[in-house]
mmCIF file of C-alpha atoms and ligand atoms in Angstrom:
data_model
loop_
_atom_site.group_PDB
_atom_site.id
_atom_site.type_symbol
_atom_site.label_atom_id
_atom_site.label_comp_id
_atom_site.label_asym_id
_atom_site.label_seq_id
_atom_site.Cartn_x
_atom_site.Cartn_y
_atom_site.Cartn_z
ATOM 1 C CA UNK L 1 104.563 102.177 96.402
ATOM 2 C CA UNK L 2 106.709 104.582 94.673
ATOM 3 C CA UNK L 3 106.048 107.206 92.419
ATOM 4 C CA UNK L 4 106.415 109.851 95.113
ATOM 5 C CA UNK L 5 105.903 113.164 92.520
ATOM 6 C CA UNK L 6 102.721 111.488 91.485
ATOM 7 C CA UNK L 7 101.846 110.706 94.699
ATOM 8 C CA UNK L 8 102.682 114.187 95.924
ATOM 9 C CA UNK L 9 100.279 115.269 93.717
ATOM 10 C CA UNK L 10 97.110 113.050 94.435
ATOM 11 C CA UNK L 11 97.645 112.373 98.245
ATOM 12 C CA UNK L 12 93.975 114.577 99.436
ATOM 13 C CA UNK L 13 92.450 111.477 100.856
ATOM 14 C CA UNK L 14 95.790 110.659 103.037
ATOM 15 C CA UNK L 15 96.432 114.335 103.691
ATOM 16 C CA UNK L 16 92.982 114.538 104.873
ATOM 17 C CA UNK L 17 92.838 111.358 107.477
ATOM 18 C CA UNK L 18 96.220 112.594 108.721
ATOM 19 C CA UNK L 19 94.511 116.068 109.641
ATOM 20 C CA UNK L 20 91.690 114.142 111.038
ATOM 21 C CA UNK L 21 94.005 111.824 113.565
ATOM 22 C CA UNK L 22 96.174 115.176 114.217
ATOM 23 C CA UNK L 23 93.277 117.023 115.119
ATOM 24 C CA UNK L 24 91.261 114.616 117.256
ATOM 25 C CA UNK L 25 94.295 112.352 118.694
ATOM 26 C CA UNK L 26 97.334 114.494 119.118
ATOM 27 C CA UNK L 27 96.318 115.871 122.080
ATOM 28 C CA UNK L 28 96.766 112.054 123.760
ATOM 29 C CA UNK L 29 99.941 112.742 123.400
ATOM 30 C CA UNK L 30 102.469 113.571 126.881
ATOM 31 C CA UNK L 31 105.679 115.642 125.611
ATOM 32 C CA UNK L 32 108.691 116.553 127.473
ATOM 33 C CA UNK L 33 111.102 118.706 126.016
ATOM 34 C CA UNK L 34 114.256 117.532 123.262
ATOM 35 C CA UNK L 35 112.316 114.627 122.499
ATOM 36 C CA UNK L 36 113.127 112.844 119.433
ATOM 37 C CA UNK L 37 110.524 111.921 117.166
ATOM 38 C CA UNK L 38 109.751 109.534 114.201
ATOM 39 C CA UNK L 39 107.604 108.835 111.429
ATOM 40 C CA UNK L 40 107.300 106.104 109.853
ATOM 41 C CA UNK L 41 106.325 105.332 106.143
ATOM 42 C CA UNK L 42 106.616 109.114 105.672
ATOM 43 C CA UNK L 43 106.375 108.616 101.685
ATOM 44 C CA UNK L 44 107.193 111.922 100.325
ATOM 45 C CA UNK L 45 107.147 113.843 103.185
ATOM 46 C CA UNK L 46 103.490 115.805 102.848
ATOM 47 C CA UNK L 47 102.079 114.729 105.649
ATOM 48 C CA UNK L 48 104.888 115.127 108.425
ATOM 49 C CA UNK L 49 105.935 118.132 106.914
ATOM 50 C CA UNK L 50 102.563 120.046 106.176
ATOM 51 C CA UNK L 51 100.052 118.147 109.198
ATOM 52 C CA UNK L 52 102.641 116.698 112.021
ATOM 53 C CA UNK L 53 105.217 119.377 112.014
ATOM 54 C CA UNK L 54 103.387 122.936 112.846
ATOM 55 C CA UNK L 55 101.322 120.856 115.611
ATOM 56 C CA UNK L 56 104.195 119.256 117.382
ATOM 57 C CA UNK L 57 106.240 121.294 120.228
ATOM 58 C CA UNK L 58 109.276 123.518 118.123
ATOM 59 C CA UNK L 59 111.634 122.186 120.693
ATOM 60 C CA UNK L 60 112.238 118.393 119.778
ATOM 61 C CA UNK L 61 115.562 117.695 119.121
ATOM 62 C CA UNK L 62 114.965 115.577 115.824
ATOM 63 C CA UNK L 63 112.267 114.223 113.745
ATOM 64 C CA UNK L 64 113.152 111.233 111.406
ATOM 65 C CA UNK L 65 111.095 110.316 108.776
ATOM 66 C CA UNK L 66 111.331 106.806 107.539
ATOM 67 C CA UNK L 67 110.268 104.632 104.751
ATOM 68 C CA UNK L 68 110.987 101.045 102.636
ATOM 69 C CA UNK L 69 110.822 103.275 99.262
ATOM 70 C CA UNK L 70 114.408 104.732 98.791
ATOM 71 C CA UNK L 71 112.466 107.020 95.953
ATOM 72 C CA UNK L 72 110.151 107.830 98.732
ATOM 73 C CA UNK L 73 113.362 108.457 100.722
ATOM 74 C CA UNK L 74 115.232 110.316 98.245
ATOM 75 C CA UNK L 75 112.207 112.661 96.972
ATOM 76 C CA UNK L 76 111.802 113.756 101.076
ATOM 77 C CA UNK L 77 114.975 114.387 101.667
ATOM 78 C CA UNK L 78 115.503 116.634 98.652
ATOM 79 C CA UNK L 79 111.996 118.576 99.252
ATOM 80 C CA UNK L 80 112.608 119.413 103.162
ATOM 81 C CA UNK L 81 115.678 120.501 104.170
ATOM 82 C CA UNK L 82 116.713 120.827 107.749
ATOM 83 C CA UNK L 83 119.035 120.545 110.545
ATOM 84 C CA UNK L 84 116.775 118.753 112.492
ATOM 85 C CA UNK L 85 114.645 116.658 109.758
ATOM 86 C CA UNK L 86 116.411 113.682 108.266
ATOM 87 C CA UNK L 87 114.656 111.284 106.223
ATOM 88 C CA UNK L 88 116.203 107.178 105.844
ATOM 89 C CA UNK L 89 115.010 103.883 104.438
ATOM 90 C CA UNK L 90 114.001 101.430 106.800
ATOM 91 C CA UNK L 91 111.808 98.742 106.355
ATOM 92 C CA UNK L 92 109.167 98.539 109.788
ATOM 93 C CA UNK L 93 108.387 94.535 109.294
ATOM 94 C CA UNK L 94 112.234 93.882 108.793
ATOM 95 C CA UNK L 95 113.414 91.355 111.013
ATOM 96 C CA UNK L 96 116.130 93.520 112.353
ATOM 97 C CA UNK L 97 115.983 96.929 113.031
ATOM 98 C CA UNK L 98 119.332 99.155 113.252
ATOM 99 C CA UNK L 99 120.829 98.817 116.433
ATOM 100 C CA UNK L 100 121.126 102.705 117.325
ATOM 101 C CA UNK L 101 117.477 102.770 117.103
ATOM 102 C CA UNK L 102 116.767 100.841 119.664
ATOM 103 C CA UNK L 103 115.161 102.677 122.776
ATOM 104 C CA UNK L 104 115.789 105.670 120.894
ATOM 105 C CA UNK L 105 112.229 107.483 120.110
ATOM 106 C CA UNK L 106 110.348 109.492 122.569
ATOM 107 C CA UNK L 107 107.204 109.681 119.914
ATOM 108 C CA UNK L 108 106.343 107.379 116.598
ATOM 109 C CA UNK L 109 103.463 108.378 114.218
ATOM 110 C CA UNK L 110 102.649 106.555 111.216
ATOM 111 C CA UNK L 111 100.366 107.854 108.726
ATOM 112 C CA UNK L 112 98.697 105.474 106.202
ATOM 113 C CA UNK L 113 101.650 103.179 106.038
ATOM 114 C CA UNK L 114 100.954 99.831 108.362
ATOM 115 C CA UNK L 115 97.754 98.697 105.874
ATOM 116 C CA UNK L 116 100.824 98.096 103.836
ATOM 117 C CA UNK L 117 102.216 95.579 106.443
ATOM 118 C CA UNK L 118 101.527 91.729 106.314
ATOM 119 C CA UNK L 119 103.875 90.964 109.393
ATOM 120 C CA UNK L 120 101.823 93.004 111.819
ATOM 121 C CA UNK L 121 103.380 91.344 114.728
ATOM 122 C CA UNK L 122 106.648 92.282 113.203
ATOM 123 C CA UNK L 123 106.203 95.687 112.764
ATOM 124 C CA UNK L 124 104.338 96.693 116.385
ATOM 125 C CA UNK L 125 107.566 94.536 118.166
ATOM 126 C CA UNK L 126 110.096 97.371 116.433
ATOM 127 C CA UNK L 127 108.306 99.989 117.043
ATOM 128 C CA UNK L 128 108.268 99.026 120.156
ATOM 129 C CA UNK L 129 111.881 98.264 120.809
ATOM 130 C CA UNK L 130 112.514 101.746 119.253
ATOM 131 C CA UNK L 131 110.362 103.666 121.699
ATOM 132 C CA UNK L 132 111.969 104.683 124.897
ATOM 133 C CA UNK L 133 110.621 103.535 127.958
ATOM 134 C CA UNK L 134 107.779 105.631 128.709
ATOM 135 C CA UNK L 135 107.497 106.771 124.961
ATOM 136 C CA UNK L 136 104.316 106.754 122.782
ATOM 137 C CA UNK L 137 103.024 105.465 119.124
ATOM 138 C CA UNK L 138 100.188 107.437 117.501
ATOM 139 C CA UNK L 139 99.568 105.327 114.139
ATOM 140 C CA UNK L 140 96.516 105.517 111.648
ATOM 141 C CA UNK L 141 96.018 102.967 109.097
ATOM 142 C CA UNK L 142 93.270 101.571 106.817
ATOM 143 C CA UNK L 143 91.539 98.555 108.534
ATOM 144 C CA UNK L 144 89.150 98.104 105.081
ATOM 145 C CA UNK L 145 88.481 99.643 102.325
ATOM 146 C CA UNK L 146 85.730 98.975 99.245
ATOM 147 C CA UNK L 147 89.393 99.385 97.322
ATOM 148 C CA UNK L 148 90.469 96.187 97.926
ATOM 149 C CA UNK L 149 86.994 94.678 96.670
ATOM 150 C CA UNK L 150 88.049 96.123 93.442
ATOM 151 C CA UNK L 151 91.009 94.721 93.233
ATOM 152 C CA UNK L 152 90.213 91.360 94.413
ATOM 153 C CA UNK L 153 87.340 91.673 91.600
ATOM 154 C CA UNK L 154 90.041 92.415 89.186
ATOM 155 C CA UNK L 155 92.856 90.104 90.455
ATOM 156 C CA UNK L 156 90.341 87.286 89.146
ATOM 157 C CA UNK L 157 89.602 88.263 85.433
ATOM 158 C CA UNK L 158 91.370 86.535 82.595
ATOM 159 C CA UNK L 159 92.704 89.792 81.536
ATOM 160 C CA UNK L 160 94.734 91.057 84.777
ATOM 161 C CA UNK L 161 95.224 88.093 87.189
ATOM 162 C CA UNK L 162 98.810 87.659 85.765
ATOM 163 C CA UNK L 163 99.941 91.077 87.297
ATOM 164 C CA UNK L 164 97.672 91.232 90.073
ATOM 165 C CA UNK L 165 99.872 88.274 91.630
ATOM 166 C CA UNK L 166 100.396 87.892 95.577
ATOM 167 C CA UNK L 167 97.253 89.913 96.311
ATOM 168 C CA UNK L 168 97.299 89.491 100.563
ATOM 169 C CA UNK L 169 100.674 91.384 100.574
ATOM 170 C CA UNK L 170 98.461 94.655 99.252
ATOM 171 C CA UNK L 171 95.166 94.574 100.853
ATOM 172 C CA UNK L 172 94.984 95.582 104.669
ATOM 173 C CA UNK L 173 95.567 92.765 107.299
ATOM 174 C CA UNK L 174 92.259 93.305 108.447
ATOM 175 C CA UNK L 175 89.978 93.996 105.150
ATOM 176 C CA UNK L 176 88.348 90.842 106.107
ATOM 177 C CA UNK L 177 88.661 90.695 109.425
ATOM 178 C CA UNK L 178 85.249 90.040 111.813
ATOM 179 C CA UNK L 179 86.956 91.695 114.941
ATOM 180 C CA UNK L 180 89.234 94.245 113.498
ATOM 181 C CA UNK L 181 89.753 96.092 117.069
ATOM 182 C CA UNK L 182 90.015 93.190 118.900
ATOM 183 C CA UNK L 183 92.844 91.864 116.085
ATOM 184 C CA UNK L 184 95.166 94.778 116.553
ATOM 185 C CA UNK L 185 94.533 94.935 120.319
ATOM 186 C CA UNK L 186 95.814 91.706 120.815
ATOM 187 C CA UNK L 187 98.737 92.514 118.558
ATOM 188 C CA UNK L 188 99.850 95.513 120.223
ATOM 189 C CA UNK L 189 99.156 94.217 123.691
ATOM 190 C CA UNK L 190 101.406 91.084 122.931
ATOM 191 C CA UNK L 191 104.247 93.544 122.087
ATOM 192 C CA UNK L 192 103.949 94.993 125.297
ATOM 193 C CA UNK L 193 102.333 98.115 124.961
ATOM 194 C CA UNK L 194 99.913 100.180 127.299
ATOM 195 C CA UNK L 195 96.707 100.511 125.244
ATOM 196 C CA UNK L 196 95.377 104.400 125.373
ATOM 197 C CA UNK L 197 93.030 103.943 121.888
ATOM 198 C CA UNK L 198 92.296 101.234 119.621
ATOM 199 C CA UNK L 199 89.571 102.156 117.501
ATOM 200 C CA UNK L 200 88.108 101.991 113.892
ATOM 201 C CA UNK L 201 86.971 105.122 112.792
ATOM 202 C CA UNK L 202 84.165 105.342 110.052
ATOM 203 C CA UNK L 203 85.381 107.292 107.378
ATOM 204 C CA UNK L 204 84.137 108.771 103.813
ATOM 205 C CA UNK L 205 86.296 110.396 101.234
ATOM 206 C CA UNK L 206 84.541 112.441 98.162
ATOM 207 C CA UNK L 207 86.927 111.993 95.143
ATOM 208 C CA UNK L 208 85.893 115.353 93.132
ATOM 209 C CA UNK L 209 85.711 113.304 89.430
ATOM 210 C CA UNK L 210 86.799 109.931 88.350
ATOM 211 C CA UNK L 211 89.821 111.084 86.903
ATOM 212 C CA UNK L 212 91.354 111.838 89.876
ATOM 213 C CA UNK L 213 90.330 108.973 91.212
ATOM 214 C CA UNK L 214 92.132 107.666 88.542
ATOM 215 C CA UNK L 215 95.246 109.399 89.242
ATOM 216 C CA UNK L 216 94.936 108.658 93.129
ATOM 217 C CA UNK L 217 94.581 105.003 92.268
ATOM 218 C CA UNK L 218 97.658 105.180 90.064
ATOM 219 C CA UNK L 219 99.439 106.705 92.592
ATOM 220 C CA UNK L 220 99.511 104.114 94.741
ATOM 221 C CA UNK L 221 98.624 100.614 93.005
ATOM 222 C CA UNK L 222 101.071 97.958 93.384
ATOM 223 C CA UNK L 223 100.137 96.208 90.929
ATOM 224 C CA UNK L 224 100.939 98.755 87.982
ATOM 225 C CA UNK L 225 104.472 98.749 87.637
ATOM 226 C CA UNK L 226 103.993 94.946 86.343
ATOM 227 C CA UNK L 227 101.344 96.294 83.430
ATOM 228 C CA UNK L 228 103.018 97.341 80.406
ATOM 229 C CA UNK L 229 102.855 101.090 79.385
ATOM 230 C CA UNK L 230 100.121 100.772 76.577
ATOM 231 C CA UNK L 231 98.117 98.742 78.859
ATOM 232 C CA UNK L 232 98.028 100.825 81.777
ATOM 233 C CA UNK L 233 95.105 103.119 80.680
ATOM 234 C CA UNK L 234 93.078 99.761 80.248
ATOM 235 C CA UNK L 235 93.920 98.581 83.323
ATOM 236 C CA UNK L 236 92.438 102.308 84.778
ATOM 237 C CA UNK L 237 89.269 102.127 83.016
ATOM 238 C CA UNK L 238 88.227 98.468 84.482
ATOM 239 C CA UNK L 239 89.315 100.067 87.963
ATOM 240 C CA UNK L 240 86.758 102.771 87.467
ATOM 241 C CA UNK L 241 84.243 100.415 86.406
ATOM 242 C CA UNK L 242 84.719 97.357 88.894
ATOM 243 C CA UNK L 243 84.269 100.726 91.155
ATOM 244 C CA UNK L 244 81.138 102.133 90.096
ATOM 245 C CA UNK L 245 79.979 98.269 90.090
ATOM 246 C CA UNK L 246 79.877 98.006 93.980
ATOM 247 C CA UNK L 247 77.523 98.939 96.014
ATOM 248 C CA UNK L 248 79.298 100.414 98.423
ATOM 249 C CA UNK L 249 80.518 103.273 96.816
ATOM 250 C CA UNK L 250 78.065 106.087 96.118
ATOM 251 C CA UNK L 251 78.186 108.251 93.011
ATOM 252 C CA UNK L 252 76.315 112.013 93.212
ATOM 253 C CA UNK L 253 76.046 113.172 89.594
ATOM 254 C CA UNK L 254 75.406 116.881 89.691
ATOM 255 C CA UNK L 255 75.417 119.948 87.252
ATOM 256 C CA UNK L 256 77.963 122.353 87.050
ATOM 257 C CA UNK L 257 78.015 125.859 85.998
ATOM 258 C CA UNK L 258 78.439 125.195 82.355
ATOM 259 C CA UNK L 259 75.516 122.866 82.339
ATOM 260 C CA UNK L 260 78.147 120.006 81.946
ATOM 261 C CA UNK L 261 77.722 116.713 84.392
ATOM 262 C CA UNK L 262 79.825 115.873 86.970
ATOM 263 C CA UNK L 263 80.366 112.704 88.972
ATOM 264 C CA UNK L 264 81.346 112.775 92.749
ATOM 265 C CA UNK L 265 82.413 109.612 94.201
ATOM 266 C CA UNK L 266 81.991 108.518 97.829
ATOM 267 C CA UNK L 267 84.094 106.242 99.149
ATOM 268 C CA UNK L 268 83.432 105.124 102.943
ATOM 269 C CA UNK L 269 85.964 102.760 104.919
ATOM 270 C CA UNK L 270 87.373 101.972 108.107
ATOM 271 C CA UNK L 271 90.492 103.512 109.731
ATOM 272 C CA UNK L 272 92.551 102.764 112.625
ATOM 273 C CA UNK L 273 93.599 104.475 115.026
ATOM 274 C CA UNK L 274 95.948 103.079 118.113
ATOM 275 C CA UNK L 275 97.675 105.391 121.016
ATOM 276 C CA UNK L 276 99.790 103.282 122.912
ATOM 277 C CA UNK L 277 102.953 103.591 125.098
ATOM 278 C CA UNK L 278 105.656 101.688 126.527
ATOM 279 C CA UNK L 279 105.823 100.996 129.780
ATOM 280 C CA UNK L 280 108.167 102.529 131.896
HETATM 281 C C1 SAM V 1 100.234 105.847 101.304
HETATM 282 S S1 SAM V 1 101.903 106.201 101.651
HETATM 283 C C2 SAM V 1 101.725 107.259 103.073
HETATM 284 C C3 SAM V 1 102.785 108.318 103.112
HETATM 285 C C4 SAM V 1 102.576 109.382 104.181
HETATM 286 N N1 SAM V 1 102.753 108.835 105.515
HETATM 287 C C5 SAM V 1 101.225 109.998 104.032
HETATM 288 O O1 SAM V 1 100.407 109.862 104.960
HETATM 289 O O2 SAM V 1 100.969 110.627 102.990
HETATM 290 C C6 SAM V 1 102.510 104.700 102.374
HETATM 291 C C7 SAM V 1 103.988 104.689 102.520
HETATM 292 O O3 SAM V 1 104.353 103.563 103.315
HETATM 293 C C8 SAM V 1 105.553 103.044 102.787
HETATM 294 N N2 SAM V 1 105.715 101.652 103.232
HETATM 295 C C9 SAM V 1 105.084 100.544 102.787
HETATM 296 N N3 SAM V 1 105.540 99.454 103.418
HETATM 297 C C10 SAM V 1 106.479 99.881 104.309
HETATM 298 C C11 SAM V 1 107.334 99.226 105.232
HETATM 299 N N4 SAM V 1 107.307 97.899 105.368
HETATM 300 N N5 SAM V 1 108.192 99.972 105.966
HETATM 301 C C12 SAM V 1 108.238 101.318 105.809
HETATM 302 N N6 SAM V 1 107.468 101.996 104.931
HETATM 303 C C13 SAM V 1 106.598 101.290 104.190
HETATM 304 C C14 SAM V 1 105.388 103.180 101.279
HETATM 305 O O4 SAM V 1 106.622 103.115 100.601
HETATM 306 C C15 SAM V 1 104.714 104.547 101.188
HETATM 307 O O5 SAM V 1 105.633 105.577 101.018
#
């Protein structure tokens, strides 16, 4: 995922989970004072800038914002400017994770990033080994969403199953999951954390028109960069249409003021949400 000025743009349903988990979570949360705090898959910087910032105490000593996407990286760093913001690339399922980070973080949030993470395992052992003993994780992540029924509809059609290759690497961990809870539970618990909440919350976004839904989607499909330019708006129609094909997603047709139709759509799914800490 990469196209962080259109994803500035069209990031309402993120924006709006983040203010959800902010507003019901945060206070979980223990602060001290000069605590140093990260975030990780911070894209292009919205969210920790606009939803975790003004809610956080004013006196931590640094908050670093993190993701794979050096464009995500790059578009951060050159939106928010301050002493004590900083914004680097670092992959969270990476194998290795830079030495100086290690016991480092008193507090790591991740907003809409770890669906994005086959190597679950991976990714909850370095946060871990970055947090500080006695420090916390706040994370929020898609469990399942009707999304990924669309695009394992479309990854099997003649006409798009040659771009929509390596389809697990894209759809959440858990989109198929029977015990979704219980799955990341274990995970985290194996890593050695101190469960506070593991939960699935039931969630519905209302995209305002399909086209942007369209725009959202493009935003952050992984599979578009492989479709050639002229095919792209092709490859956006079937997406709307494999979506109005499932049941799960509701569409409220209503009439607007100049007598024109207009098409909400209703998308409900699953989100995560895990407070845990590291022993001391
Ligand atoms: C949907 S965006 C969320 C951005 C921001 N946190 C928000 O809530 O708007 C997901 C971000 O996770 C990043 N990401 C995906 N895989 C990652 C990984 N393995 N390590 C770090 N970041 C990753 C993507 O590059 C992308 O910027």
């Amino acid at each position: 995922m990469d196209r962080a000025s259109l994803y500035s743009r069209y990031n309402g349903l993120q924006k709006t989970d983040a203010s959800f988990v902010v507003d019901n979570y945060l206070r979980l949360v223990k602060w001290r004072s000069d605590e140093v705090v990260l975030d990780v898959g911070s894209g292009d910087g919205d969210v920790l800038f606009d939803v975790l910032l003004p809610e956080i105490p004013h006196d931590f000593a640094k908050l670093v914002g993190t993701d794979v996407s050096e464009e995500m990286v790059d578009f951060a760093r050159s939106r928010y400017k301050s002493d004590k913001i900083d914004f680097v690339a670092l992959d969270i399922s990476s194998a290795s994770i830079l030495p100086e980070f290690h016991d480092f973080f008193d507090h790591i949030f991740s907003f809409y990033c770890l669906h994005w993470v086959v190597e679950q395992r991976q990714a909850m052992k370095n946060m871990f080994d970055m947090l500080k003993p006695g420090g916390e994780i706040l994370v929020t992540f898609l469990a399942s969403n009707p999304i990924y029924d669309v695009y394992e509809r479309m990854a099997k059609s003649n006409k798009w199953c040659s771009y929509m290759t390596n389809l697990k690497r894209y759809i959440s961990p858990y989109h198929h999951s029977e015990n979704p809870e219980t799955e990341l539970e274990d995970i985290l618990k194996k890593e050695g954390f101190l469960i506070r909440v593991c939960r699935m919350e039931d969630r519905t976004y209302t995209f305002p028109s399909f086209s942007v839904m369209a725009k959202s989607a493009e935003a952050v499909n992984p599979f578009i960069k492989k479709i050639p330019e002229n095919e792209i708006g092709n490859y956006i129609e079937d997406y709307l249409n494999e979506v109005k094909n499932l049941e799960t997603i509701t569409i409220e047709t209503t009439n607007n003021d100049n007598n024109n139709n207009e098409e909400k759509i209703h998308v409900p799914y699953k989100l995560f949400v895990a407070v845990a800490s590291k022993p001391v």
